[in-house]
Amino acid sequence: MSEFDVVVLGGGAAGANAALAAASTGLNVALFDENPSAGGQVYRAPIDGPGAGIDAGSSADQQAGDALRRELAASTVTTFFAHPVWAVTGEYRVDATGPHGPVHCSARALIVASGTTERVVPFEGWTTPGVIGLAAATILLKSQGMLPGRSTLVAGCGPLLAAVAAKTIEGGGKVEAIADLAGTADWARTVPALLARPDLLWQGAKWWRTIRRAGTPRLARHMIVRVEPAGERLRATLAPCEAAGHPIDGKQTTVLVDCVAVGHGLTPSTEITRLLRARHVYSRTAGGWVAVADQDGRTSRPLLYVAGDGAGIAGAAAAATHGVLAGLACALDLGASNPSRLKRRAELARKAHRQAARFGHAMAKLMALRTGHVDSIAPDTIVCRCEDVTRAEIDAACEAGAQEVNQLKAWTRCGMGPCQGRTCGDVAGELLMRRVGAASRESVGCFSARTPLRPVEVEALTGEFTYDDIPIPKAAPL
Ligand SMILES: Cc1cc2nc3c(=O)[nH]c(=O)nc-3n(C[C@H](O)[C@H](O)[C@H](O)COP(=O)(O)OP(=O)(O)OC[C@H]3O[C@@H](n4cnc5c(N)ncnc54)[C@H](O)[C@@H]3O)c2cc1C
């Protein structure tokens, strides 16, 4: 088993910068990511293949990603790309599988920069083929160079609405409509934070110019209530909604499309810090459950750090500065030489982080889970798509006495499938809290994290063996 001073989990903006910062102090650092190269969600590298050719990523993101990948390649960081990490155990052993078999390593410190998971608040027909996540659509566009559909409905909330719509149009697709949960007044409240990032404001203005030129209508304060197959296409029904996300009486609209790209925000990926039993709190504006941490990412467990959106949604620029802070904090705690120089570096990074996070926090607030939206989920709608658990089954478990989400999980199998509750966990917890009248999300808890964190083939763990290799103990004397 290889030994390192620090293992960083996640090669996005946060993880890559954390690894570079820690390695720059002379520490022996390893970086794991399941993607084939560094960059994470925003700075992901395009792949060669069918459909490649749409220049769907912003060139600034592409250049930033290329620069990050070059910096990593020139550094002393040992990288394990295409290595999904399936287990992390206390102080600190990391187990991953890779193209050449299983990899195990140990480290004195662990920095978790595992990013986010997309949230979709279920509606009738959301599991129909052709309905995909809004954030997932950015992967298709950026990485595969493919359109989500020839004609697409873009729905949900947050900045990805405009990003996906504009990139789809630029790639030659048609966007039939954009259904935005937020109203114009909600966006207006974000303007002061937007002004702090003129580059992003400019990028947003360019996206909206593309959308307007294409004649795509934006329906403010609208939500999808139903998607159903219509021959080879999908019929989506949209309804007006109030600020909390509850549909209201008004004119419903239907659109016929090939693809529905829908997303209702992002939730921090906390399965590793939950597995390691760090302390967590629920923060609606940070996207959901987050590990309790100081401003440099130190959690409640010694030498365990969090960085980036996995520590609370704040966007890619803030993820990068947060990564630097976690890397430096880790180096200081491991006794790196010249601490006063590192502290000065951290002070500069903190200032940059505060500035970068302002924009991200405003966007996270816009994408926060809306209570009325969750209340409006119909009884026969599937909430846990891995195990086909409906809202009615969740309500029945609450009636039968479930008070905590792990009881709900044990009684209904909600959150017990291959995604380990990453997709349904936030909505299931909200449904339970509201149904039992609990005072807070903390009082109904969050799903316990379990290994394997990622689906893993048993063959990949055992390696090649014959039955003769299995040690059979001698029969016990009678
Ligand atoms: C699908 C998706 C698409 C998005 N697209 C955009 C976009 O186009 N523009 C934008 O501004 N924001 C986008 N976002 C938001 C964006 O992710 C963040 O703001 C930003 O990437 C945060 O950087 P990060 O380093 O914290 O996380 P990320 O960039 O998400 O990096 C986390 C990395 O950890 C890796 N990882 C996590 N768990 C494991 C594991 N168990 N084993 C191995 N590797 C693991 C992931 O593969 C990922 O590369 C998207 C989010 C999602 C979920």
XYZ file of C-alpha atoms and ligand atoms in Angstrom:
531
model
C 0.000 0.000 0.000
C 1.399 3.437 -0.984
C 1.784 6.041 1.735
C 1.342 9.793 1.310
C 1.307 12.827 3.576
C -1.972 13.999 2.043
C -4.636 12.446 -0.143
C -6.950 14.832 -1.969
C -10.232 13.381 -3.137
C -11.597 15.204 -6.177
C -9.732 16.858 -9.049
C -12.059 19.805 -9.699
C -11.199 23.443 -9.059
C -11.091 22.848 -5.303
C -9.218 19.532 -5.203
C -6.622 20.393 -7.851
C -5.787 23.684 -6.123
C -5.690 22.014 -2.709
C -3.261 19.400 -4.034
C -1.045 22.042 -5.687
C -1.005 24.220 -2.555
C -0.121 21.291 -0.268
C 2.538 19.964 -2.684
C 4.095 23.435 -2.988
C 5.060 23.179 0.701
C 7.030 19.984 0.089
C 4.367 17.469 1.128
C 3.953 14.151 -0.654
C 0.447 14.474 -2.145
C -1.853 12.097 -4.050
C -4.970 13.193 -5.951
C -7.853 10.873 -6.881
C -10.675 11.521 -9.328
C -13.014 9.241 -11.230
C -12.807 11.464 -14.324
C -10.068 10.837 -16.913
C -8.418 14.196 -16.178
C -8.541 17.152 -13.801
C -11.074 19.962 -14.058
C -14.185 18.676 -12.302
C -17.543 19.877 -13.574
C -16.692 23.375 -14.781
C -13.211 22.917 -16.212
C -13.739 19.423 -17.629
C -11.695 18.484 -20.685
C -13.556 17.643 -23.908
C -13.165 14.081 -25.150
C -12.663 12.898 -28.713
C -15.556 10.951 -30.117
C -18.835 11.003 -31.956
C -20.546 14.352 -31.768
C -17.379 16.118 -30.684
C -17.166 19.377 -32.538
C -19.717 21.589 -30.801
C -17.702 24.281 -29.137
C -20.007 24.210 -26.148
C -17.704 25.064 -23.294
C -16.850 28.688 -22.672
C -13.364 29.269 -24.005
C -12.391 30.943 -20.710
C -13.391 27.760 -18.799
C -11.528 25.637 -21.328
C -8.361 27.726 -20.992
C -8.578 27.726 -17.196
C -8.982 23.939 -17.268
C -6.015 23.465 -19.600
C -3.853 25.705 -17.370
C -4.858 23.688 -14.279
C -4.053 20.388 -16.012
C -0.648 21.713 -17.132
C 0.147 22.946 -13.608
C -0.750 19.577 -12.111
C 1.305 17.707 -14.699
C 4.336 19.876 -13.878
C 3.921 19.436 -10.105
C 5.017 16.666 -7.739
C 1.398 15.577 -7.135
C 0.837 11.862 -7.836
C -2.440 11.686 -9.758
C -4.904 8.815 -9.992
C -7.423 9.755 -12.687
C -10.162 7.352 -13.818
C -10.075 6.042 -10.237
C -13.470 6.072 -8.487
C -12.902 6.001 -4.733
C -15.285 3.480 -3.196
C -14.149 3.472 0.439
C -12.382 5.765 2.884
C -11.709 4.584 6.388
C -10.561 6.326 9.531
C -7.130 7.982 9.608
C -6.926 7.655 6.503
C -7.056 4.761 4.074
C -8.417 5.298 0.576
C -9.619 2.443 -1.665
C -10.208 3.011 -5.358
C -10.519 0.989 -8.519
C -8.712 1.967 -11.686
C -7.976 0.765 -15.218
C -5.168 -1.451 -13.858
C -7.007 -2.818 -10.859
C -7.580 -1.814 -7.253
C -5.452 0.864 -5.578
C -5.116 1.309 -1.828
C -3.195 4.039 -0.098
C -2.900 5.663 3.271
C -2.308 9.268 4.272
C -1.748 11.362 7.376
C -4.346 13.884 6.205
C -7.337 13.831 3.856
C -8.809 16.730 1.877
C -12.296 16.006 0.539
C -13.209 18.108 -2.506
C -15.912 15.902 -3.963
C -18.172 18.611 -5.441
C -21.920 18.396 -5.739
C -24.850 16.342 -6.910
C -27.637 17.767 -9.017
C -31.040 18.056 -7.329
C -34.256 17.356 -9.218
C -37.482 17.793 -7.255
C -39.633 14.930 -8.587
C -42.674 15.576 -10.791
C -44.935 13.226 -12.721
C -42.852 11.566 -15.449
C -39.403 12.822 -14.351
C -37.926 9.334 -14.803
C -39.121 9.098 -18.447
C -36.254 8.546 -20.953
C -35.394 11.916 -22.495
C -35.658 13.798 -19.207
C -32.129 14.641 -18.058
C -30.515 16.858 -15.457
C -29.656 20.427 -16.337
C -26.136 19.992 -14.982
C -25.911 16.648 -16.799
C -26.718 18.546 -20.012
C -23.599 20.682 -19.451
C -21.531 17.470 -19.434
C -23.060 16.373 -22.754
C -22.383 19.775 -24.281
C -18.913 20.344 -22.851
C -17.393 16.922 -22.721
C -19.119 14.943 -25.455
C -19.863 17.902 -27.726
C -23.453 16.658 -28.100
C -26.795 18.425 -27.955
C -29.210 17.189 -25.268
C -31.897 17.019 -28.014
C -32.836 18.588 -31.344
C -35.567 20.472 -29.513
C -35.215 20.928 -25.782
C -37.175 22.366 -22.871
C -34.842 23.898 -20.283
C -36.384 24.142 -16.819
C -35.555 24.626 -13.154
C -33.546 27.374 -11.534
C -30.164 29.041 -11.346
C -27.470 30.135 -13.794
C -27.281 26.790 -15.603
C -30.656 27.576 -17.247
C -29.131 30.283 -19.426
C -25.841 28.408 -19.854
C -27.512 25.238 -21.191
C -30.030 27.122 -23.346
C -27.388 29.362 -24.957
C -24.923 26.529 -25.575
C -27.677 24.355 -27.076
C -28.678 27.152 -29.446
C -25.034 27.872 -30.359
C -24.590 24.153 -31.068
C -27.459 24.221 -33.594
C -30.287 22.937 -31.367
C -33.659 24.537 -30.683
C -34.756 25.512 -27.184
C -38.565 25.622 -27.142
C -38.819 27.478 -23.816
C -37.010 28.217 -20.562
C -39.174 27.639 -17.487
C -37.558 29.453 -14.555
C -38.748 28.815 -10.988
C -37.381 32.226 -10.050
C -39.104 35.477 -10.929
C -37.556 38.661 -12.254
C -37.559 40.134 -8.707
C -35.552 37.108 -7.431
C -32.901 37.755 -10.093
C -32.920 41.491 -9.369
C -31.927 40.736 -5.761
C -28.743 39.040 -7.013
C -27.530 42.116 -8.913
C -25.252 43.516 -6.144
C -23.460 40.150 -5.958
C -23.334 39.934 -9.761
C -21.657 43.333 -9.902
C -18.810 41.855 -7.863
C -18.057 39.575 -10.856
C -18.234 41.696 -14.032
C -16.704 38.809 -16.034
C -19.598 36.495 -15.145
C -22.147 39.274 -15.583
C -20.777 39.793 -19.106
C -20.894 36.063 -19.817
C -24.534 35.921 -18.605
C -25.449 38.915 -20.792
C -23.952 37.139 -23.827
C -25.985 33.972 -23.091
C -29.222 35.969 -22.819
C -28.456 37.800 -26.072
C -28.128 34.425 -27.842
C -31.394 33.249 -26.276
C -33.302 36.413 -27.216
C -31.980 36.339 -30.786
C -33.238 32.769 -31.141
C -36.687 33.936 -30.006
C -36.785 31.480 -27.076
C -39.471 32.468 -24.558
C -38.535 32.632 -20.837
C -41.435 31.786 -18.540
C -40.613 33.324 -15.154
C -42.057 31.625 -12.027
C -43.016 28.519 -13.989
C -42.467 24.864 -13.157
C -42.880 21.520 -14.884
C -45.841 19.607 -13.473
C -45.859 16.649 -15.849
C -43.868 14.995 -18.656
C -45.433 12.207 -20.735
C -44.416 10.367 -23.893
C -46.123 11.656 -27.069
C -45.134 9.274 -29.866
C -41.388 9.618 -30.205
C -41.394 12.925 -28.384
C -42.186 14.241 -24.914
C -45.100 16.434 -23.924
C -44.221 18.669 -20.971
C -46.870 20.597 -19.044
C -45.781 23.831 -17.375
C -47.692 25.734 -14.707
C -47.164 29.109 -13.060
C -45.964 28.877 -9.467
C -45.580 31.056 -6.396
C -42.225 32.019 -4.844
C -42.094 28.925 -2.610
C -42.501 26.717 -5.690
C -46.144 25.662 -5.282
C -48.111 25.567 -8.561
C -50.914 28.105 -8.699
C -54.044 28.400 -10.785
C -53.291 29.933 -14.099
C -52.764 29.123 -17.708
C -50.931 25.823 -18.149
C -48.725 25.512 -21.216
C -47.663 22.352 -23.028
C -44.564 21.968 -25.173
C -43.518 19.099 -27.433
C -39.788 18.355 -27.304
C -37.161 15.599 -27.700
C -35.493 16.364 -24.412
C -36.311 17.997 -21.089
C -33.242 19.330 -19.246
C -34.316 20.118 -15.707
C -32.448 20.919 -12.498
C -33.458 22.437 -9.175
C -30.066 23.312 -7.753
C -27.069 21.436 -6.390
C -26.450 19.656 -3.097
C -22.951 19.263 -1.605
C -21.563 15.702 -1.861
C -20.887 14.825 1.762
C -20.838 11.031 1.685
C -17.133 10.846 2.617
C -17.249 13.233 5.567
C -20.470 11.521 6.755
C -18.780 8.122 6.404
C -15.939 9.435 8.565
C -18.468 10.724 11.124
C -17.431 14.383 10.972
C -20.050 16.746 12.423
C -22.583 18.103 9.894
C -25.321 20.752 9.854
C -28.136 21.451 7.417
C -27.887 24.765 5.588
C -30.618 25.488 3.038
C -28.628 28.302 1.419
C -25.436 26.222 1.190
C -27.405 23.547 -0.706
C -28.098 21.026 2.074
C -26.002 19.039 4.549
C -22.461 20.360 4.997
C -19.579 19.343 7.249
C -19.001 21.822 10.065
C -15.668 23.469 9.212
C -13.633 26.579 9.888
C -12.975 29.100 7.097
C -9.955 27.080 5.878
C -11.881 23.802 5.706
C -10.785 22.102 8.967
C -13.614 19.760 10.000
C -14.475 18.367 13.432
C -12.078 15.424 12.786
C -8.313 15.867 13.086
C -6.540 16.311 9.746
C -9.770 15.974 7.745
C -10.536 18.986 5.506
C -13.314 19.941 3.105
C -13.018 22.298 0.146
C -15.120 23.625 -2.701
C -18.798 23.078 -3.396
C -18.737 19.875 -1.340
C -18.340 22.176 1.668
C -21.302 24.359 0.596
C -22.308 25.678 -2.825
C -20.303 28.781 -3.754
C -19.295 28.218 -7.407
C -16.129 27.358 -9.280
C -14.085 30.508 -8.548
C -14.701 30.184 -4.818
C -13.941 26.438 -5.016
C -10.455 27.246 -6.332
C -9.586 29.673 -3.521
C -11.151 27.376 -0.924
C -8.942 24.576 -2.239
C -5.808 26.697 -1.756
C -6.927 27.461 1.823
C -7.499 23.776 2.647
C -4.144 22.794 1.135
C -2.297 25.450 3.160
C -4.212 24.651 6.375
C -3.300 21.008 5.973
C 0.382 21.883 5.407
C 0.414 24.108 8.515
C -1.228 21.400 10.637
C 1.295 18.815 9.425
C 4.119 21.122 10.558
C 5.348 22.510 7.236
C 8.416 24.725 7.414
C 8.157 28.502 7.188
C 4.651 28.756 8.712
C 4.604 32.552 8.717
C 4.996 32.613 4.924
C 2.150 30.080 4.583
C -0.045 32.164 6.902
C 0.554 35.236 4.722
C -0.370 33.208 1.634
C -3.530 31.996 3.390
C -4.507 35.558 4.323
C -4.365 36.599 0.637
C -6.335 33.501 -0.382
C -8.999 34.252 2.257
C -9.495 37.733 0.824
C -9.832 36.353 -2.727
C -12.199 33.678 -1.419
C -14.552 36.151 0.250
C -14.797 38.101 -3.014
C -15.343 34.997 -5.164
C -17.878 33.413 -2.813
C -20.198 36.438 -2.824
C -21.436 35.663 -6.333
C -21.656 31.916 -5.646
C -23.656 32.396 -2.451
C -26.203 34.583 -4.284
C -26.634 31.849 -6.923
C -26.906 29.144 -4.238
C -29.687 31.120 -2.552
C -31.546 31.295 -5.855
C -31.279 27.499 -6.166
C -32.199 26.643 -2.540
C -34.810 23.926 -2.044
C -38.297 25.503 -2.031
C -40.714 24.034 0.514
C -43.848 24.521 -1.621
C -42.124 22.733 -4.477
C -41.587 19.648 -2.309
C -45.158 19.826 -0.937
C -46.494 19.737 -4.495
C -45.035 16.275 -5.276
C -48.039 14.063 -6.170
C -48.595 10.838 -4.156
C -47.869 8.424 -7.025
C -44.680 10.219 -8.129
C -41.444 8.273 -7.699
C -39.078 9.990 -5.251
C -36.286 7.362 -5.036
C -35.672 6.331 -8.625
C -33.155 3.579 -7.778
C -35.733 1.671 -5.699
C -38.972 3.072 -7.225
C -40.239 4.455 -3.899
C -43.168 6.852 -4.312
C -44.183 9.821 -2.217
C -47.264 7.843 -1.034
C -44.939 5.110 0.350
C -42.870 7.743 2.159
C -46.042 9.312 3.599
C -47.262 5.854 4.693
C -43.957 5.223 6.519
C -44.361 8.580 8.303
C -47.913 7.629 9.301
C -46.563 4.321 10.615
C -44.144 6.201 12.887
C -40.910 6.878 10.983
C -39.282 9.859 12.697
C -35.786 9.768 11.221
C -34.548 9.343 7.635
C -32.682 6.105 8.334
C -35.909 4.582 9.663
C -37.556 5.740 6.446
C -34.721 4.118 4.499
C -35.031 0.805 6.353
C -38.823 0.697 6.013
C -39.183 1.770 2.368
C -35.691 1.196 0.788
C -35.711 4.921 -0.167
C -32.017 5.847 -0.610
C -30.824 2.234 -0.502
C -30.056 1.839 -4.228
C -26.824 2.266 -6.183
C -26.811 6.093 -5.892
C -26.880 5.707 -2.079
C -29.486 8.455 -1.683
C -27.398 11.116 -3.431
C -30.347 11.941 -5.716
C -33.359 11.538 -3.407
C -31.815 12.235 0.031
C -32.511 15.971 0.199
C -36.129 15.688 -0.959
C -36.855 12.607 1.204
C -35.542 14.426 4.304
C -37.668 17.478 3.500
C -40.790 15.348 2.969
C -40.230 13.579 6.291
C -39.575 16.831 8.174
C -42.741 18.441 6.849
C -44.902 15.339 7.280
C -43.946 14.716 10.928
C -43.885 18.445 11.746
C -40.243 18.361 12.891
C -38.642 21.682 13.799
C -35.573 21.288 11.594
C -33.815 19.004 9.127
C -31.309 18.174 11.882
C -34.105 16.571 13.891
C -34.908 14.078 11.105
C -31.202 13.477 10.326
C -29.528 12.513 7.056
C -28.906 9.132 5.421
C -25.940 7.296 6.944
C -23.197 7.017 4.336
C -22.154 3.471 3.447
C -19.461 1.872 1.318
C -19.207 1.245 -1.555
C -19.385 4.973 -2.331
C -19.421 4.096 -6.007
C -20.680 0.881 -7.633
C -17.684 -1.437 -7.780
C -17.248 -4.844 -9.415
C -16.414 -7.573 -6.928
C -13.929 -8.913 -9.527
C -12.021 -5.620 -9.373
C -11.591 -6.068 -5.644
C -10.659 -9.726 -5.541
C -8.364 -9.791 -8.572
C -7.825 -13.110 -10.336
C -8.114 -16.200 -8.173
C -9.016 -19.866 -8.365
C -11.025 -21.654 -5.718
C -7.782 -23.347 -4.621
C -6.600 -19.909 -3.452
C -9.369 -19.700 -0.854
C -7.938 -20.765 2.500
C -10.221 -23.420 3.966
C -9.740 -23.792 7.718
C -9.114 -27.259 9.051
C -12.191 -28.952 10.442
C -12.521 -28.302 14.168
C -11.860 -31.385 16.309
C -15.070 -32.945 17.524
C -23.105 17.646 -13.299
C -22.698 19.067 -12.935
C -22.374 19.993 -13.948
C -22.034 21.311 -13.620
N -21.744 22.174 -14.636
C -21.403 23.459 -14.334
C -21.104 24.394 -15.373
O -21.125 24.059 -16.548
N -20.795 25.669 -15.016
C -20.740 26.079 -13.700
O -20.445 27.234 -13.413
N -21.009 25.196 -12.700
C -21.343 23.915 -12.978
N -21.636 23.043 -11.961
C -21.389 23.506 -10.584
C -19.905 23.209 -10.341
O -19.784 21.830 -10.112
C -19.147 23.845 -9.203
O -19.399 25.175 -8.972
C -17.603 23.641 -9.305
O -17.267 22.646 -10.206
C -17.104 23.313 -7.931
O -15.791 22.817 -7.977
P -15.379 21.636 -6.997
O -13.930 21.397 -7.222
O -15.838 21.933 -5.629
O -16.222 20.383 -7.471
P -16.200 19.586 -8.856
O -15.780 20.413 -9.976
O -17.527 18.911 -8.935
O -15.080 18.468 -8.608
C -15.295 17.377 -7.748
C -14.582 16.195 -8.322
O -14.616 15.124 -7.368
C -14.743 13.920 -8.067
N -15.304 12.898 -7.161
C -16.340 13.030 -6.302
N -16.532 11.873 -5.627
C -15.595 11.007 -6.063
C -15.277 9.644 -5.753
N -15.954 8.946 -4.826
N -14.243 9.068 -6.411
C -13.503 9.766 -7.327
N -13.773 11.048 -7.666
C -14.793 11.653 -7.045
C -15.670 14.259 -9.232
O -15.506 13.358 -10.295
C -15.234 15.675 -9.594
O -14.303 15.684 -10.649
C -22.011 21.723 -12.266
C -22.337 20.804 -11.258
C -22.701 19.488 -11.582
C -23.077 18.509 -10.490
